[in-house]
Amino acid sequence: VQLVQSGAEVKKPGESLKISCRGSGYKFSDFWIGWVRQMPGKRLEWVGVIDPQDSDTRYSPSFEGQVTMSADKSIQTAYLEWSSLKASDPAMFYCARARVGISELYFDQWGQGTLVTVSS
Amino acid sequence: LVLTQSPDTLSLSPGQRASLSCRANPSLSSNYLAWYQQKPGHPPRLLIYAASRRATDIPDRFSGSGSGTDFTLTISRLEPEDFAVYYCQQSSSFGQGTRVEIK
């Protein structure tokens, strides 16, 4: 099982961005994919999860409206997108394979992370 | 849901026992709590899920326990590679992390 994310990005405020996460070694559509943000030296923050089978999504209230998750199961890839980036400290975004149950959600495999820097 | 981990930093020597706490507010109706280990420059690694089940390939010196509001990750004998930051997670909430450092 492997999740491979796209490379680091440096963008200006107002620009758009789409980062990717490609899964391999398992049936991609059988597992939700989650996104997690980590600012330098800070805690993990749950962004949201998406079901690649039907693109059902669940967002953290902190990120809803700020980012858009999508997935293309035909190419085993999930995406995290911003339509208009805001200036901020660099942040690492991880994708992770999620185990989702009625009351349970945890991440059993993680991508290597994509560093996003937004600066004028 | 708020998960509060304690202590923030734990200073121990290799071979010692480490006990990390994660307190949930409000209490969890189910014991679906996970623990992760993160080393600098690396993504987190799943250690424990469902409060006490070890993930694949995790050494048996790692164990999890607890229910309701209080959960514990125990490392029975610290190995040099265990010095890292540990996070608990339940659904969409993560704790703030506990750093286990070499004394």
mmCIF file of C-alpha atoms in Angstrom:
data_model
loop_
_atom_site.group_PDB
_atom_site.id
_atom_site.type_symbol
_atom_site.label_atom_id
_atom_site.label_comp_id
_atom_site.label_asym_id
_atom_site.label_seq_id
_atom_site.Cartn_x
_atom_site.Cartn_y
_atom_site.Cartn_z
ATOM 1 C CA VAL A 1 0.000 0.000 0.000
ATOM 2 C CA GLN A 2 1.374 3.366 -0.981
ATOM 3 C CA LEU A 3 0.076 6.933 -1.195
ATOM 4 C CA VAL A 4 2.210 9.270 -3.290
ATOM 5 C CA GLN A 5 1.543 12.984 -3.160
ATOM 6 C CA SER A 6 2.441 15.730 -5.602
ATOM 7 C CA GLY A 7 5.436 17.959 -4.981
ATOM 8 C CA ALA A 8 5.893 21.124 -2.966
ATOM 9 C CA GLU A 9 4.134 24.249 -4.189
ATOM 10 C CA VAL A 10 4.935 27.955 -3.848
ATOM 11 C CA LYS A 11 2.040 30.201 -4.765
ATOM 12 C CA LYS A 12 0.949 33.813 -4.463
ATOM 13 C CA PRO A 13 -2.160 34.977 -2.627
ATOM 14 C CA GLY A 14 -5.198 34.783 -4.880
ATOM 15 C CA GLU A 15 -3.825 31.964 -7.013
ATOM 16 C CA SER A 16 -5.485 28.578 -7.325
ATOM 17 C CA LEU A 17 -3.910 25.249 -6.464
ATOM 18 C CA LYS A 18 -4.741 21.573 -6.730
ATOM 19 C CA ILE A 19 -2.568 18.957 -5.039
ATOM 20 C CA SER A 20 -2.883 15.236 -5.596
ATOM 21 C CA CYS A 21 -2.573 11.911 -3.818
ATOM 22 C CA ARG A 22 -2.284 8.692 -5.814
ATOM 23 C CA GLY A 23 -2.961 5.368 -4.157
ATOM 24 C CA SER A 24 -1.516 2.018 -5.179
ATOM 25 C CA GLY A 25 -1.314 -1.503 -3.838
ATOM 26 C CA TYR A 26 -4.983 -1.701 -2.876
ATOM 27 C CA LYS A 27 -8.419 -1.134 -4.370
ATOM 28 C CA PHE A 28 -8.597 2.664 -4.210
ATOM 29 C CA SER A 29 -12.391 2.897 -4.233
ATOM 30 C CA ASP A 30 -12.740 0.614 -1.185
ATOM 31 C CA PHE A 31 -11.316 3.148 1.290
ATOM 32 C CA TRP A 32 -12.011 6.771 2.094
ATOM 33 C CA ILE A 33 -9.127 9.235 1.722
ATOM 34 C CA GLY A 34 -8.529 11.901 4.340
ATOM 35 C CA TRP A 35 -6.545 15.140 4.324
ATOM 36 C CA VAL A 36 -4.665 16.482 7.335
ATOM 37 C CA ARG A 37 -2.891 19.840 7.721
ATOM 38 C CA GLN A 38 0.173 20.445 9.844
ATOM 39 C CA MET A 39 1.673 23.900 10.291
ATOM 40 C CA PRO A 40 5.404 23.975 11.206
ATOM 41 C CA GLY A 41 5.890 22.657 14.721
ATOM 42 C CA LYS A 42 2.144 22.419 15.318
ATOM 43 C CA ARG A 43 -0.464 19.740 15.853
ATOM 44 C CA LEU A 44 -2.262 17.713 13.216
ATOM 45 C CA GLU A 45 -5.538 19.222 11.966
ATOM 46 C CA TRP A 46 -8.286 17.201 10.279
ATOM 47 C CA VAL A 47 -9.324 18.792 6.983
ATOM 48 C CA GLY A 48 -11.847 16.239 5.761
ATOM 49 C CA VAL A 49 -12.424 12.899 4.110
ATOM 50 C CA ILE A 50 -13.754 11.755 0.738
ATOM 51 C CA ASP A 51 -15.144 8.441 -0.459
ATOM 52 C CA PRO A 52 -13.589 7.812 -3.897
ATOM 53 C CA GLN A 53 -16.422 5.424 -4.735
ATOM 54 C CA ASP A 54 -19.089 8.141 -4.906
ATOM 55 C CA SER A 55 -17.208 11.351 -3.950
ATOM 56 C CA ASP A 56 -19.176 11.718 -0.721
ATOM 57 C CA THR A 57 -17.302 14.241 1.420
ATOM 58 C CA ARG A 58 -17.135 15.314 5.049
ATOM 59 C CA TYR A 59 -15.345 18.555 5.893
ATOM 60 C CA SER A 60 -14.086 19.953 9.150
ATOM 61 C CA PRO A 61 -16.027 23.157 9.934
ATOM 62 C CA SER A 62 -12.660 24.933 10.048
ATOM 63 C CA PHE A 63 -11.932 24.077 6.421
ATOM 64 C CA GLU A 64 -15.376 23.929 4.826
ATOM 65 C CA GLY A 65 -15.611 26.565 2.123
ATOM 66 C CA GLN A 66 -11.835 27.054 2.135
ATOM 67 C CA VAL A 67 -10.851 23.894 0.246
ATOM 68 C CA THR A 68 -12.484 21.353 -2.048
ATOM 69 C CA MET A 69 -11.802 17.626 -2.004
ATOM 70 C CA SER A 70 -12.361 15.482 -5.083
ATOM 71 C CA ALA A 71 -11.348 12.068 -6.348
ATOM 72 C CA ASP A 72 -11.035 10.177 -9.632
ATOM 73 C CA LYS A 73 -11.213 6.478 -8.892
ATOM 74 C CA SER A 74 -10.333 5.584 -12.494
ATOM 75 C CA ILE A 75 -6.807 6.867 -11.905
ATOM 76 C CA GLN A 76 -6.710 6.121 -8.148
ATOM 77 C CA THR A 77 -6.156 9.759 -7.276
ATOM 78 C CA ALA A 78 -7.594 12.154 -4.732
ATOM 79 C CA TYR A 79 -7.237 15.913 -4.850
ATOM 80 C CA LEU A 80 -7.305 18.895 -2.514
ATOM 81 C CA GLU A 81 -7.989 22.223 -4.175
ATOM 82 C CA TRP A 82 -7.996 25.924 -3.361
ATOM 83 C CA SER A 83 -9.697 28.419 -5.680
ATOM 84 C CA SER A 84 -8.035 31.469 -4.146
ATOM 85 C CA LEU A 85 -5.144 30.995 -1.753
ATOM 86 C CA LYS A 86 -4.601 33.275 1.232
ATOM 87 C CA ALA A 87 -1.219 34.352 2.546
ATOM 88 C CA SER A 88 -0.202 32.139 5.437
ATOM 89 C CA ASP A 89 2.686 30.291 7.003
ATOM 90 C CA PRO A 90 3.834 27.217 5.083
ATOM 91 C CA ALA A 91 1.766 24.151 5.779
ATOM 92 C CA MET A 92 2.210 20.473 5.134
ATOM 93 C CA PHE A 93 -0.817 18.648 3.810
ATOM 94 C CA TYR A 94 -0.931 14.895 4.217
ATOM 95 C CA CYS A 95 -3.330 12.516 2.546
ATOM 96 C CA ALA A 96 -4.084 9.282 4.320
ATOM 97 C CA ARG A 97 -6.145 6.168 3.773
ATOM 98 C CA ALA A 98 -9.067 6.238 6.168
ATOM 99 C CA ARG A 99 -10.815 3.430 7.939
ATOM 100 C CA VAL A 100 -14.357 4.682 8.402
ATOM 101 C CA GLY A 101 -17.084 3.108 10.485
ATOM 102 C CA ILE A 102 -20.252 4.292 12.156
ATOM 103 C CA SER A 103 -18.351 5.906 15.019
ATOM 104 C CA GLU A 104 -14.827 5.143 13.984
ATOM 105 C CA LEU A 105 -12.378 6.952 11.755
ATOM 106 C CA TYR A 106 -8.636 6.544 11.727
ATOM 107 C CA PHE A 107 -5.840 6.697 9.194
ATOM 108 C CA ASP A 108 -3.800 3.564 8.572
ATOM 109 C CA GLN A 109 -1.547 4.639 5.688
ATOM 110 C CA TRP A 110 -0.151 8.098 5.007
ATOM 111 C CA GLY A 111 1.312 9.939 2.051
ATOM 112 C CA GLN A 112 4.652 11.687 2.323
ATOM 113 C CA GLY A 113 3.072 15.143 2.482
ATOM 114 C CA THR A 114 2.891 18.175 0.199
ATOM 115 C CA LEU A 115 4.309 21.469 1.470
ATOM 116 C CA VAL A 116 2.231 24.476 0.437
ATOM 117 C CA THR A 117 3.715 27.960 0.753
ATOM 118 C CA VAL A 118 1.625 31.031 -0.026
ATOM 119 C CA SER A 119 3.552 34.269 -0.075
ATOM 120 C CA SER A 120 3.605 37.477 -2.053
ATOM 121 C CA LEU B 1 -14.881 16.943 20.950
ATOM 122 C CA VAL B 2 -11.650 18.099 22.576
ATOM 123 C CA LEU B 3 -8.744 15.734 23.153
ATOM 124 C CA THR B 4 -6.180 16.907 25.700
ATOM 125 C CA GLN B 5 -2.877 15.086 25.940
ATOM 126 C CA SER B 6 -0.542 15.111 28.913
ATOM 127 C CA PRO B 7 2.186 15.760 29.581
ATOM 128 C CA ASP B 8 3.287 18.052 26.774
ATOM 129 C CA THR B 9 6.813 16.670 27.067
ATOM 130 C CA LEU B 10 8.072 13.486 28.677
ATOM 131 C CA SER B 11 11.812 13.224 29.366
ATOM 132 C CA LEU B 12 12.930 9.627 29.800
ATOM 133 C CA SER B 13 15.917 7.383 29.221
ATOM 134 C CA PRO B 14 16.053 4.359 26.893
ATOM 135 C CA GLY B 15 14.757 1.296 28.674
ATOM 136 C CA GLN B 16 12.286 3.249 30.790
ATOM 137 C CA ARG B 17 8.511 2.938 30.645
ATOM 138 C CA ALA B 18 6.475 5.752 29.085
ATOM 139 C CA SER B 19 2.833 6.465 29.866
ATOM 140 C CA LEU B 20 1.049 9.051 27.716
ATOM 141 C CA SER B 21 -2.425 10.283 28.532
ATOM 142 C CA CYS B 22 -5.276 11.446 26.284
ATOM 143 C CA ARG B 23 -8.422 12.846 27.893
ATOM 144 C CA ALA B 24 -11.631 13.248 25.896
ATOM 145 C CA ASN B 25 -14.262 15.896 26.555
ATOM 146 C CA PRO B 26 -17.037 14.968 26.304
ATOM 147 C CA SER B 27 -16.654 11.303 27.096
ATOM 148 C CA LEU B 28 -16.472 8.956 24.114
ATOM 149 C CA SER B 29 -19.487 6.705 23.737
ATOM 150 C CA SER B 30 -17.331 4.271 21.816
ATOM 151 C CA ASN B 31 -13.699 3.348 22.330
ATOM 152 C CA TYR B 32 -12.622 4.348 18.857
ATOM 153 C CA LEU B 33 -9.431 6.168 19.770
ATOM 154 C CA ALA B 34 -6.246 5.987 17.722
ATOM 155 C CA TRP B 35 -2.628 6.780 18.516
ATOM 156 C CA TYR B 36 0.042 7.905 16.060
ATOM 157 C CA GLN B 37 3.795 8.385 16.223
ATOM 158 C CA GLN B 38 5.473 11.166 14.241
ATOM 159 C CA LYS B 39 9.184 11.726 13.778
ATOM 160 C CA PRO B 40 10.646 14.977 12.372
ATOM 161 C CA GLY B 41 10.291 15.225 8.613
ATOM 162 C CA HIS B 42 8.013 12.206 8.415
ATOM 163 C CA PRO B 43 4.267 11.637 8.217
ATOM 164 C CA PRO B 44 2.480 10.171 11.219
ATOM 165 C CA ARG B 45 2.391 6.392 11.644
ATOM 166 C CA LEU B 46 -0.596 4.544 13.054
ATOM 167 C CA LEU B 47 0.277 2.676 16.250
ATOM 168 C CA ILE B 48 -3.029 1.837 17.941
ATOM 169 C CA TYR B 49 -6.671 1.903 16.843
ATOM 170 C CA ALA B 50 -9.893 1.133 18.699
ATOM 171 C CA ALA B 51 -8.065 2.192 21.878
ATOM 172 C CA SER B 52 -6.111 -1.030 22.285
ATOM 173 C CA ARG B 53 -5.536 -2.764 18.951
ATOM 174 C CA ARG B 54 -2.004 -2.625 17.590
ATOM 175 C CA ALA B 55 -1.669 -1.721 13.925
ATOM 176 C CA THR B 56 0.196 -3.977 11.538
ATOM 177 C CA ASP B 57 3.937 -4.377 12.263
ATOM 178 C CA ILE B 58 3.811 -2.349 15.482
ATOM 179 C CA PRO B 59 6.052 -3.874 18.194
ATOM 180 C CA ASP B 60 4.303 -5.279 21.250
ATOM 181 C CA ARG B 61 6.097 -2.823 23.556
ATOM 182 C CA PHE B 62 3.376 -0.382 22.427
ATOM 183 C CA SER B 63 -0.002 -0.864 24.080
ATOM 184 C CA GLY B 64 -3.175 1.171 24.416
ATOM 185 C CA SER B 65 -5.870 1.163 27.052
ATOM 186 C CA GLY B 66 -8.755 3.176 28.386
ATOM 187 C CA SER B 67 -12.378 4.022 27.782
ATOM 188 C CA GLY B 68 -14.815 6.902 28.147
ATOM 189 C CA THR B 69 -12.737 9.960 28.991
ATOM 190 C CA ASP B 70 -9.295 8.580 29.812
ATOM 191 C CA PHE B 71 -6.988 6.758 27.434
ATOM 192 C CA THR B 72 -3.346 5.760 27.781
ATOM 193 C CA LEU B 73 -0.567 4.823 25.404
ATOM 194 C CA THR B 74 2.158 2.830 27.125
ATOM 195 C CA ILE B 75 5.611 2.078 25.778
ATOM 196 C CA SER B 76 6.924 -0.666 28.029
ATOM 197 C CA ARG B 77 10.644 -0.156 27.398
ATOM 198 C CA LEU B 78 11.754 2.813 25.339
ATOM 199 C CA GLU B 79 13.982 2.069 22.378
ATOM 200 C CA PRO B 80 16.101 4.842 20.793
ATOM 201 C CA GLU B 81 13.748 4.963 17.800
ATOM 202 C CA ASP B 82 10.713 5.640 20.035
ATOM 203 C CA PHE B 83 11.696 9.227 20.832
ATOM 204 C CA ALA B 84 9.144 11.177 18.819
ATOM 205 C CA VAL B 85 5.854 13.048 19.093
ATOM 206 C CA TYR B 86 2.684 11.053 19.797
ATOM 207 C CA TYR B 87 -0.852 12.113 18.902
ATOM 208 C CA CYS B 88 -4.222 10.711 19.866
ATOM 209 C CA GLN B 89 -7.200 11.007 17.546
ATOM 210 C CA GLN B 90 -10.899 10.351 17.648
ATOM 211 C CA SER B 91 -12.859 10.929 14.475
ATOM 212 C CA SER B 92 -12.197 14.528 13.371
ATOM 213 C CA SER B 93 -10.214 15.600 16.453
ATOM 214 C CA PHE B 94 -6.523 15.273 17.239
ATOM 215 C CA GLY B 95 -4.813 15.916 20.538
ATOM 216 C CA GLN B 96 -2.070 18.506 20.728
ATOM 217 C CA GLY B 97 0.661 15.871 20.982
ATOM 218 C CA THR B 98 3.142 14.624 23.583
ATOM 219 C CA ARG B 99 6.836 14.837 22.836
ATOM 220 C CA VAL B 100 8.901 11.966 24.233
ATOM 221 C CA GLU B 101 12.482 13.162 24.477
ATOM 222 C CA ILE B 102 15.720 11.622 25.629
ATOM 223 C CA LYS B 103 16.658 12.578 29.161
#
